[in-house]
Amino acid sequence: MNSPRSATMTAADANPAPDWAPTGRTVTFLACAGVLVVGQLYTVLALYHAMARGFGVTASSVTWTSTVFGFAYAFGFLVAGPLSDRLGPRKAITICLIATAATTALVPAATTLAVAVTFRAVQGLTAALFAPAAYAYATTHIRPRRRAAALSVVAASLLAAAVIMQVAAQLIGAALGWRAVFLLCALAFLVLAAFSWRILLPAAAHHTVRMRDAFAAMPRLLTTPRLTVLYLGAMTLLGGFVAVYASIALVGPRAVTGSPGALLALRASSLPAMVAVPLAAPLLARTSPVRRIAAAMTTAALAVLAAGFAAASPVGLAVAVFVFVTAVLVAAPAYVEAIGAHAGAHRGSATALYAFAMFVGGSVESQLVGTFSHLGFFPIVTGVSAVLGVGALLGFVSVRRP
């Protein structure tokens, strides 16, 4: 006859306690890797003019290096999500970092814009594996009471990449040339790959999902009404984010774009928001994710509209961009939380679809900015504000939906 103690041990063996990762070093690693990986989309925003001179083309034509990266990155998620579910997050992240080191090193070898565009597409495909795996790792291995804050930090890092990597690219490009930006990034990828295997925990066997099951879950996720609304809203989020910075780089006010120092200061002025929003995560978590989305998207739309009116004042423009970036940083992790709550075991696939929607929006709007750059700054940001307004409306729909 089994004793109560042996019965307890048997139950514990059958349902082992989750293996929680140390929050501090895990989130720090994921944030650093996220800045570098996702930052590859944004580095060229600070290098448009340098690359244009190097290839002998116009700066607006160099926007294709952003567009093709974004589309490849987005479509790569459709495979990356199921692959992350199958391999487990640690293995997926390590493979991503090694592969992206190789593809990033290809870009500076390009001798024409067409070749550079091709290499950027390949780079986008390999980089796509990171975000679904990172979010899946955080939702699986971080203690529940710390998970909202961890997701906020990871989401903030992916958006902070837009500011950090633009600043880094501008400084490195000015000192060493645009090709050095990609070579140094490739080296950094290899360093992070070595750390990933030591810092991250392997996935338990019962946490992995067969590829067939992961792919089969995608149509089901896409046809879930609330998820559909959230995915459509996510398209406007990153689309607006990329469009704002692309419009500043291409047709921004002369008082800003005519001075490298003023442009650098504008890009760096949003960095405090990257710190403030994650610190405020416990307070933000008191509000449901869908309500945060609705409020943040509304604020983002109004801030971009204000940026158009404040363009004549560098300080006013910086304040408007700061408010806009803060709103985006609030909305992004809220989307992840809201989507993850309806994804079940297929978090990697659901997050991949979210990232797919985001980067399709980002790719389309970056190209639209290049196409309509002749209209000037105010008409472009007014259009961006309208797109974000649609995202806000979708946010309110998701709040009201039962």
PDB file of N, CA, C and O in Angstrom, residues 330-381:
ATOM      1  N   VAL A 330       3.179  50.918 -25.878  1.00  0.00           N
ATOM      2  CA  VAL A 330       2.093  50.397 -25.037  1.00  0.00           C
ATOM      3  C   VAL A 330       1.253  49.400 -25.826  1.00  0.00           C
ATOM      4  O   VAL A 330       0.845  48.352 -25.307  1.00  0.00           O
ATOM      5  N   ALA A 331       0.999  49.702 -27.091  1.00  0.00           N
ATOM      6  CA  ALA A 331       0.115  48.860 -27.895  1.00  0.00           C
ATOM      7  C   ALA A 331       0.742  47.511 -28.250  1.00  0.00           C
ATOM      8  O   ALA A 331       0.051  46.480 -28.236  1.00  0.00           O
ATOM      9  N   ALA A 332       2.034  47.488 -28.570  1.00  0.00           N
ATOM     10  CA  ALA A 332       2.655  46.262 -29.089  1.00  0.00           C
ATOM     11  C   ALA A 332       2.563  45.087 -28.117  1.00  0.00           C
ATOM     12  O   ALA A 332       2.097  44.003 -28.496  1.00  0.00           O
ATOM     13  N   PRO A 333       3.000  45.215 -26.849  1.00  0.00           N
ATOM     14  CA  PRO A 333       2.866  44.063 -25.943  1.00  0.00           C
ATOM     15  C   PRO A 333       1.414  43.732 -25.637  1.00  0.00           C
ATOM     16  O   PRO A 333       1.086  42.575 -25.354  1.00  0.00           O
ATOM     17  N   ALA A 334       0.533  44.731 -25.700  1.00  0.00           N
ATOM     18  CA  ALA A 334      -0.888  44.458 -25.477  1.00  0.00           C
ATOM     19  C   ALA A 334      -1.434  43.559 -26.587  1.00  0.00           C
ATOM     20  O   ALA A 334      -2.245  42.657 -26.328  1.00  0.00           O
ATOM     21  N   TYR A 335      -1.001  43.795 -27.821  1.00  0.00           N
ATOM     22  CA  TYR A 335      -1.389  42.900 -28.918  1.00  0.00           C
ATOM     23  C   TYR A 335      -0.907  41.474 -28.649  1.00  0.00           C
ATOM     24  O   TYR A 335      -1.641  40.503 -28.855  1.00  0.00           O
ATOM     25  N   VAL A 336       0.344  41.336 -28.195  1.00  0.00           N
ATOM     26  CA  VAL A 336       0.898  40.005 -27.938  1.00  0.00           C
ATOM     27  C   VAL A 336       0.095  39.294 -26.849  1.00  0.00           C
ATOM     28  O   VAL A 336      -0.240  38.112 -26.969  1.00  0.00           O
ATOM     29  N   GLU A 337      -0.221  40.018 -25.766  1.00  0.00           N
ATOM     30  CA  GLU A 337      -0.997  39.419 -24.683  1.00  0.00           C
ATOM     31  C   GLU A 337      -2.387  39.011 -25.157  1.00  0.00           C
ATOM     32  O   GLU A 337      -2.865  37.916 -24.860  1.00  0.00           O
ATOM     33  N   ALA A 338      -3.044  39.894 -25.877  1.00  0.00           N
ATOM     34  CA  ALA A 338      -4.405  39.612 -26.331  1.00  0.00           C
ATOM     35  C   ALA A 338      -4.430  38.428 -27.293  1.00  0.00           C
ATOM     36  O   ALA A 338      -5.312  37.562 -27.214  1.00  0.00           O
ATOM     37  N   ILE A 339      -3.462  38.367 -28.196  1.00  0.00           N
ATOM     38  CA  ILE A 339      -3.403  37.265 -29.158  1.00  0.00           C
ATOM     39  C   ILE A 339      -3.024  35.965 -28.460  1.00  0.00           C
ATOM     40  O   ILE A 339      -3.618  34.907 -28.704  1.00  0.00           O
ATOM     41  N   GLY A 340      -2.040  36.020 -27.559  1.00  0.00           N
ATOM     42  CA  GLY A 340      -1.619  34.817 -26.846  1.00  0.00           C
ATOM     43  C   GLY A 340      -2.727  34.213 -26.004  1.00  0.00           C
ATOM     44  O   GLY A 340      -2.795  32.993 -25.823  1.00  0.00           O
ATOM     45  N   ALA A 341      -3.633  35.054 -25.501  1.00  0.00           N
ATOM     46  CA  ALA A 341      -4.723  34.557 -24.668  1.00  0.00           C
ATOM     47  C   ALA A 341      -5.695  33.687 -25.448  1.00  0.00           C
ATOM     48  O   ALA A 341      -6.434  32.892 -24.857  1.00  0.00           O
ATOM     49  N   HIS A 342      -5.705  33.808 -26.780  1.00  0.00           N
ATOM     50  CA  HIS A 342      -6.632  33.042 -27.602  1.00  0.00           C
ATOM     51  C   HIS A 342      -5.919  31.979 -28.446  1.00  0.00           C
ATOM     52  O   HIS A 342      -6.547  31.348 -29.286  1.00  0.00           O
ATOM     53  N   ALA A 343      -4.613  31.770 -28.213  1.00  0.00           N
ATOM     54  CA  ALA A 343      -3.829  30.913 -29.103  1.00  0.00           C
ATOM     55  C   ALA A 343      -3.693  29.479 -28.611  1.00  0.00           C
ATOM     56  O   ALA A 343      -3.312  28.601 -29.382  1.00  0.00           O
ATOM     57  N   GLY A 344      -3.941  29.225 -27.335  1.00  0.00           N
ATOM     58  CA  GLY A 344      -3.773  27.879 -26.814  1.00  0.00           C
ATOM     59  C   GLY A 344      -2.325  27.432 -26.902  1.00  0.00           C
ATOM     60  O   GLY A 344      -1.407  28.185 -26.566  1.00  0.00           O
ATOM     61  N   ALA A 345      -2.122  26.194 -27.375  1.00  0.00           N
ATOM     62  CA  ALA A 345      -0.770  25.635 -27.462  1.00  0.00           C
ATOM     63  C   ALA A 345       0.010  26.185 -28.641  1.00  0.00           C
ATOM     64  O   ALA A 345       1.211  25.950 -28.752  1.00  0.00           O
ATOM     65  N   HIS A 346      -0.653  26.921 -29.523  1.00  0.00           N
ATOM     66  CA  HIS A 346      -0.006  27.374 -30.758  1.00  0.00           C
ATOM     67  C   HIS A 346       0.417  28.840 -30.643  1.00  0.00           C
ATOM     68  O   HIS A 346       0.138  29.656 -31.524  1.00  0.00           O
ATOM     69  N   ARG A 347       1.088  29.174 -29.545  1.00  0.00           N
ATOM     70  CA  ARG A 347       1.507  30.559 -29.350  1.00  0.00           C
ATOM     71  C   ARG A 347       2.498  31.009 -30.421  1.00  0.00           C
ATOM     72  O   ARG A 347       2.469  32.135 -30.875  1.00  0.00           O
ATOM     73  N   GLY A 348       3.423  30.117 -30.778  1.00  0.00           N
ATOM     74  CA  GLY A 348       4.404  30.467 -31.805  1.00  0.00           C
ATOM     75  C   GLY A 348       3.735  30.802 -33.126  1.00  0.00           C
ATOM     76  O   GLY A 348       4.064  31.790 -33.779  1.00  0.00           O
ATOM     77  N   SER A 349       2.766  29.988 -33.541  1.00  0.00           N
ATOM     78  CA  SER A 349       2.062  30.234 -34.798  1.00  0.00           C
ATOM     79  C   SER A 349       1.224  31.499 -34.724  1.00  0.00           C
ATOM     80  O   SER A 349       1.183  32.296 -35.670  1.00  0.00           O
ATOM     81  N   ALA A 350       0.531  31.703 -33.593  1.00  0.00           N
ATOM     82  CA  ALA A 350      -0.310  32.894 -33.441  1.00  0.00           C
ATOM     83  C   ALA A 350       0.538  34.159 -33.440  1.00  0.00           C
ATOM     84  O   ALA A 350       0.177  35.169 -34.063  1.00  0.00           O
ATOM     85  N   THR A 351       1.683  34.111 -32.754  1.00  0.00           N
ATOM     86  CA  THR A 351       2.575  35.266 -32.725  1.00  0.00           C
ATOM     87  C   THR A 351       3.194  35.501 -34.092  1.00  0.00           C
ATOM     88  O   THR A 351       3.420  36.651 -34.493  1.00  0.00           O
ATOM     89  N   ALA A 352       3.462  34.413 -34.827  1.00  0.00           N
ATOM     90  CA  ALA A 352       4.006  34.554 -36.178  1.00  0.00           C
ATOM     91  C   ALA A 352       3.016  35.270 -37.081  1.00  0.00           C
ATOM     92  O   ALA A 352       3.398  36.133 -37.883  1.00  0.00           O
ATOM     93  N   LEU A 353       1.738  34.937 -36.966  1.00  0.00           N
ATOM     94  CA  LEU A 353       0.722  35.620 -37.769  1.00  0.00           C
ATOM     95  C   LEU A 353       0.615  37.093 -37.388  1.00  0.00           C
ATOM     96  O   LEU A 353       0.409  37.958 -38.241  1.00  0.00           O
ATOM     97  N   TYR A 354       0.752  37.374 -36.093  1.00  0.00           N
ATOM     98  CA  TYR A 354       0.762  38.770 -35.629  1.00  0.00           C
ATOM     99  C   TYR A 354       1.942  39.524 -36.241  1.00  0.00           C
ATOM    100  O   TYR A 354       1.785  40.629 -36.783  1.00  0.00           O
ATOM    101  N   ALA A 355       3.127  38.918 -36.179  1.00  0.00           N
ATOM    102  CA  ALA A 355       4.305  39.570 -36.736  1.00  0.00           C
ATOM    103  C   ALA A 355       4.192  39.688 -38.258  1.00  0.00           C
ATOM    104  O   ALA A 355       4.616  40.697 -38.847  1.00  0.00           O
ATOM    105  N   PHE A 356       3.610  38.679 -38.895  1.00  0.00           N
ATOM    106  CA  PHE A 356       3.378  38.736 -40.337  1.00  0.00           C
ATOM    107  C   PHE A 356       2.517  39.945 -40.689  1.00  0.00           C
ATOM    108  O   PHE A 356       2.843  40.729 -41.589  1.00  0.00           O
ATOM    109  N   ALA A 357       1.420  40.107 -39.964  1.00  0.00           N
ATOM    110  CA  ALA A 357       0.531  41.235 -40.210  1.00  0.00           C
ATOM    111  C   ALA A 357       1.252  42.557 -39.978  1.00  0.00           C
ATOM    112  O   ALA A 357       1.134  43.501 -40.779  1.00  0.00           O
ATOM    113  N   MET A 358       2.028  42.639 -38.892  1.00  0.00           N
ATOM    114  CA  MET A 358       2.752  43.873 -38.583  1.00  0.00           C
ATOM    115  C   MET A 358       3.708  44.251 -39.711  1.00  0.00           C
ATOM    116  O   MET A 358       3.745  45.402 -40.167  1.00  0.00           O
ATOM    117  N   PHE A 359       4.494  43.290 -40.175  1.00  0.00           N
ATOM    118  CA  PHE A 359       5.548  43.641 -41.124  1.00  0.00           C
ATOM    119  C   PHE A 359       5.044  43.759 -42.551  1.00  0.00           C
ATOM    120  O   PHE A 359       5.683  44.436 -43.367  1.00  0.00           O
ATOM    121  N   VAL A 360       3.917  43.147 -42.875  1.00  0.00           N
ATOM    122  CA  VAL A 360       3.284  43.459 -44.150  1.00  0.00           C
ATOM    123  C   VAL A 360       2.861  44.925 -44.149  1.00  0.00           C
ATOM    124  O   VAL A 360       3.096  45.669 -45.111  1.00  0.00           O
ATOM    125  N   GLY A 361       2.251  45.350 -43.042  1.00  0.00           N
ATOM    126  CA  GLY A 361       1.885  46.759 -42.921  1.00  0.00           C
ATOM    127  C   GLY A 361       3.080  47.673 -43.008  1.00  0.00           C
ATOM    128  O   GLY A 361       3.048  48.699 -43.702  1.00  0.00           O
ATOM    129  N   GLY A 362       4.175  47.313 -42.321  1.00  0.00           N
ATOM    130  CA  GLY A 362       5.387  48.125 -42.359  1.00  0.00           C
ATOM    131  C   GLY A 362       5.992  48.203 -43.749  1.00  0.00           C
ATOM    132  O   GLY A 362       6.452  49.267 -44.185  1.00  0.00           O
ATOM    133  N   SER A 363       5.987  47.084 -44.474  1.00  0.00           N
ATOM    134  CA  SER A 363       6.576  47.054 -45.809  1.00  0.00           C
ATOM    135  C   SER A 363       5.770  47.885 -46.793  1.00  0.00           C
ATOM    136  O   SER A 363       6.314  48.644 -47.593  1.00  0.00           O
ATOM    137  N   VAL A 364       4.453  47.738 -46.727  1.00  0.00           N
ATOM    138  CA  VAL A 364       3.588  48.485 -47.651  1.00  0.00           C
ATOM    139  C   VAL A 364       3.725  49.983 -47.421  1.00  0.00           C
ATOM    140  O   VAL A 364       3.892  50.770 -48.364  1.00  0.00           O
ATOM    141  N   GLU A 365       3.691  50.388 -46.162  1.00  0.00           N
ATOM    142  CA  GLU A 365       3.712  51.834 -45.894  1.00  0.00           C
ATOM    143  C   GLU A 365       5.084  52.455 -46.162  1.00  0.00           C
ATOM    144  O   GLU A 365       5.170  53.613 -46.550  1.00  0.00           O
ATOM    145  N   SER A 366       6.167  51.695 -45.968  1.00  0.00           N
ATOM    146  CA  SER A 366       7.488  52.264 -46.293  1.00  0.00           C
ATOM    147  C   SER A 366       7.593  52.545 -47.785  1.00  0.00           C
ATOM    148  O   SER A 366       8.165  53.558 -48.204  1.00  0.00           O
ATOM    149  N   GLN A 367       7.039  51.645 -48.595  1.00  0.00           N
ATOM    150  CA  GLN A 367       7.081  51.859 -50.040  1.00  0.00           C
ATOM    151  C   GLN A 367       6.158  52.992 -50.458  1.00  0.00           C
ATOM    152  O   GLN A 367       6.468  53.771 -51.367  1.00  0.00           O
ATOM    153  N   LEU A 368       5.011  53.109 -49.804  1.00  0.00           N
ATOM    154  CA  LEU A 368       4.094  54.209 -50.108  1.00  0.00           C
ATOM    155  C   LEU A 368       4.739  55.558 -49.798  1.00  0.00           C
ATOM    156  O   LEU A 368       4.542  56.535 -50.534  1.00  0.00           O
ATOM    157  N   VAL A 369       5.495  55.607 -48.712  1.00  0.00           N
ATOM    158  CA  VAL A 369       6.193  56.853 -48.380  1.00  0.00           C
ATOM    159  C   VAL A 369       7.181  57.211 -49.484  1.00  0.00           C
ATOM    160  O   VAL A 369       7.272  58.372 -49.911  1.00  0.00           O
ATOM    161  N   GLY A 370       7.936  56.209 -49.973  1.00  0.00           N
ATOM    162  CA  GLY A 370       8.866  56.472 -51.067  1.00  0.00           C
ATOM    163  C   GLY A 370       8.159  56.903 -52.334  1.00  0.00           C
ATOM    164  O   GLY A 370       8.622  57.800 -53.048  1.00  0.00           O
ATOM    165  N   THR A 371       7.013  56.284 -52.616  1.00  0.00           N
ATOM    166  CA  THR A 371       6.272  56.598 -53.839  1.00  0.00           C
ATOM    167  C   THR A 371       5.680  58.002 -53.808  1.00  0.00           C
ATOM    168  O   THR A 371       5.697  58.724 -54.815  1.00  0.00           O
ATOM    169  N   PHE A 372       5.164  58.408 -52.644  1.00  0.00           N
ATOM    170  CA  PHE A 372       4.487  59.700 -52.540  1.00  0.00           C
ATOM    171  C   PHE A 372       5.336  60.759 -51.836  1.00  0.00           C
ATOM    172  O   PHE A 372       4.810  61.769 -51.361  1.00  0.00           O
ATOM    173  N   SER A 373       6.639  60.544 -51.806  1.00  0.00           N
ATOM    174  CA  SER A 373       7.509  61.492 -51.118  1.00  0.00           C
ATOM    175  C   SER A 373       7.453  62.885 -51.741  1.00  0.00           C
ATOM    176  O   SER A 373       7.717  63.884 -51.065  1.00  0.00           O
ATOM    177  N   HIS A 374       7.078  62.968 -53.039  1.00  0.00           N
ATOM    178  CA  HIS A 374       7.010  64.277 -53.708  1.00  0.00           C
ATOM    179  C   HIS A 374       5.900  65.158 -53.137  1.00  0.00           C
ATOM    180  O   HIS A 374       5.901  66.376 -53.341  1.00  0.00           O
ATOM    181  N   LEU A 375       4.960  64.558 -52.396  1.00  0.00           N
ATOM    182  CA  LEU A 375       3.864  65.341 -51.822  1.00  0.00           C
ATOM    183  C   LEU A 375       4.304  66.175 -50.629  1.00  0.00           C
ATOM    184  O   LEU A 375       3.664  67.167 -50.291  1.00  0.00           O
ATOM    185  N   GLY A 376       5.389  65.745 -49.975  1.00  0.00           N
ATOM    186  CA  GLY A 376       5.870  66.478 -48.811  1.00  0.00           C
ATOM    187  C   GLY A 376       5.475  65.822 -47.497  1.00  0.00           C
ATOM    188  O   GLY A 376       4.707  64.859 -47.455  1.00  0.00           O
ATOM    189  N   PHE A 377       5.995  66.383 -46.424  1.00  0.00           N
ATOM    190  CA  PHE A 377       5.872  65.766 -45.099  1.00  0.00           C
ATOM    191  C   PHE A 377       4.437  65.792 -44.566  1.00  0.00           C
ATOM    192  O   PHE A 377       3.912  64.766 -44.119  1.00  0.00           O
ATOM    193  N   PHE A 378       3.784  66.943 -44.614  1.00  0.00           N
ATOM    194  CA  PHE A 378       2.463  67.061 -43.984  1.00  0.00           C
ATOM    195  C   PHE A 378       1.415  66.137 -44.607  1.00  0.00           C
ATOM    196  O   PHE A 378       0.706  65.429 -43.876  1.00  0.00           O
ATOM    197  N   PRO A 379       1.271  66.072 -45.933  1.00  0.00           N
ATOM    198  CA  PRO A 379       0.278  65.151 -46.497  1.00  0.00           C
ATOM    199  C   PRO A 379       0.554  63.695 -46.147  1.00  0.00           C
ATOM    200  O   PRO A 379      -0.376  62.915 -45.905  1.00  0.00           O
ATOM    201  N   ILE A 380       1.837  63.324 -46.096  1.00  0.00           N
ATOM    202  CA  ILE A 380       2.163  61.933 -45.793  1.00  0.00           C
ATOM    203  C   ILE A 380       1.782  61.576 -44.356  1.00  0.00           C
ATOM    204  O   ILE A 380       1.122  60.567 -44.102  1.00  0.00           O
ATOM    205  N   VAL A 381       2.176  62.419 -43.396  1.00  0.00           N
ATOM    206  CA  VAL A 381       1.875  62.077 -42.003  1.00  0.00           C
ATOM    207  C   VAL A 381       0.375  62.195 -41.714  1.00  0.00           C
ATOM    208  O   VAL A 381      -0.150  61.491 -40.843  1.00  0.00           O
TER     209      VAL A 381
END
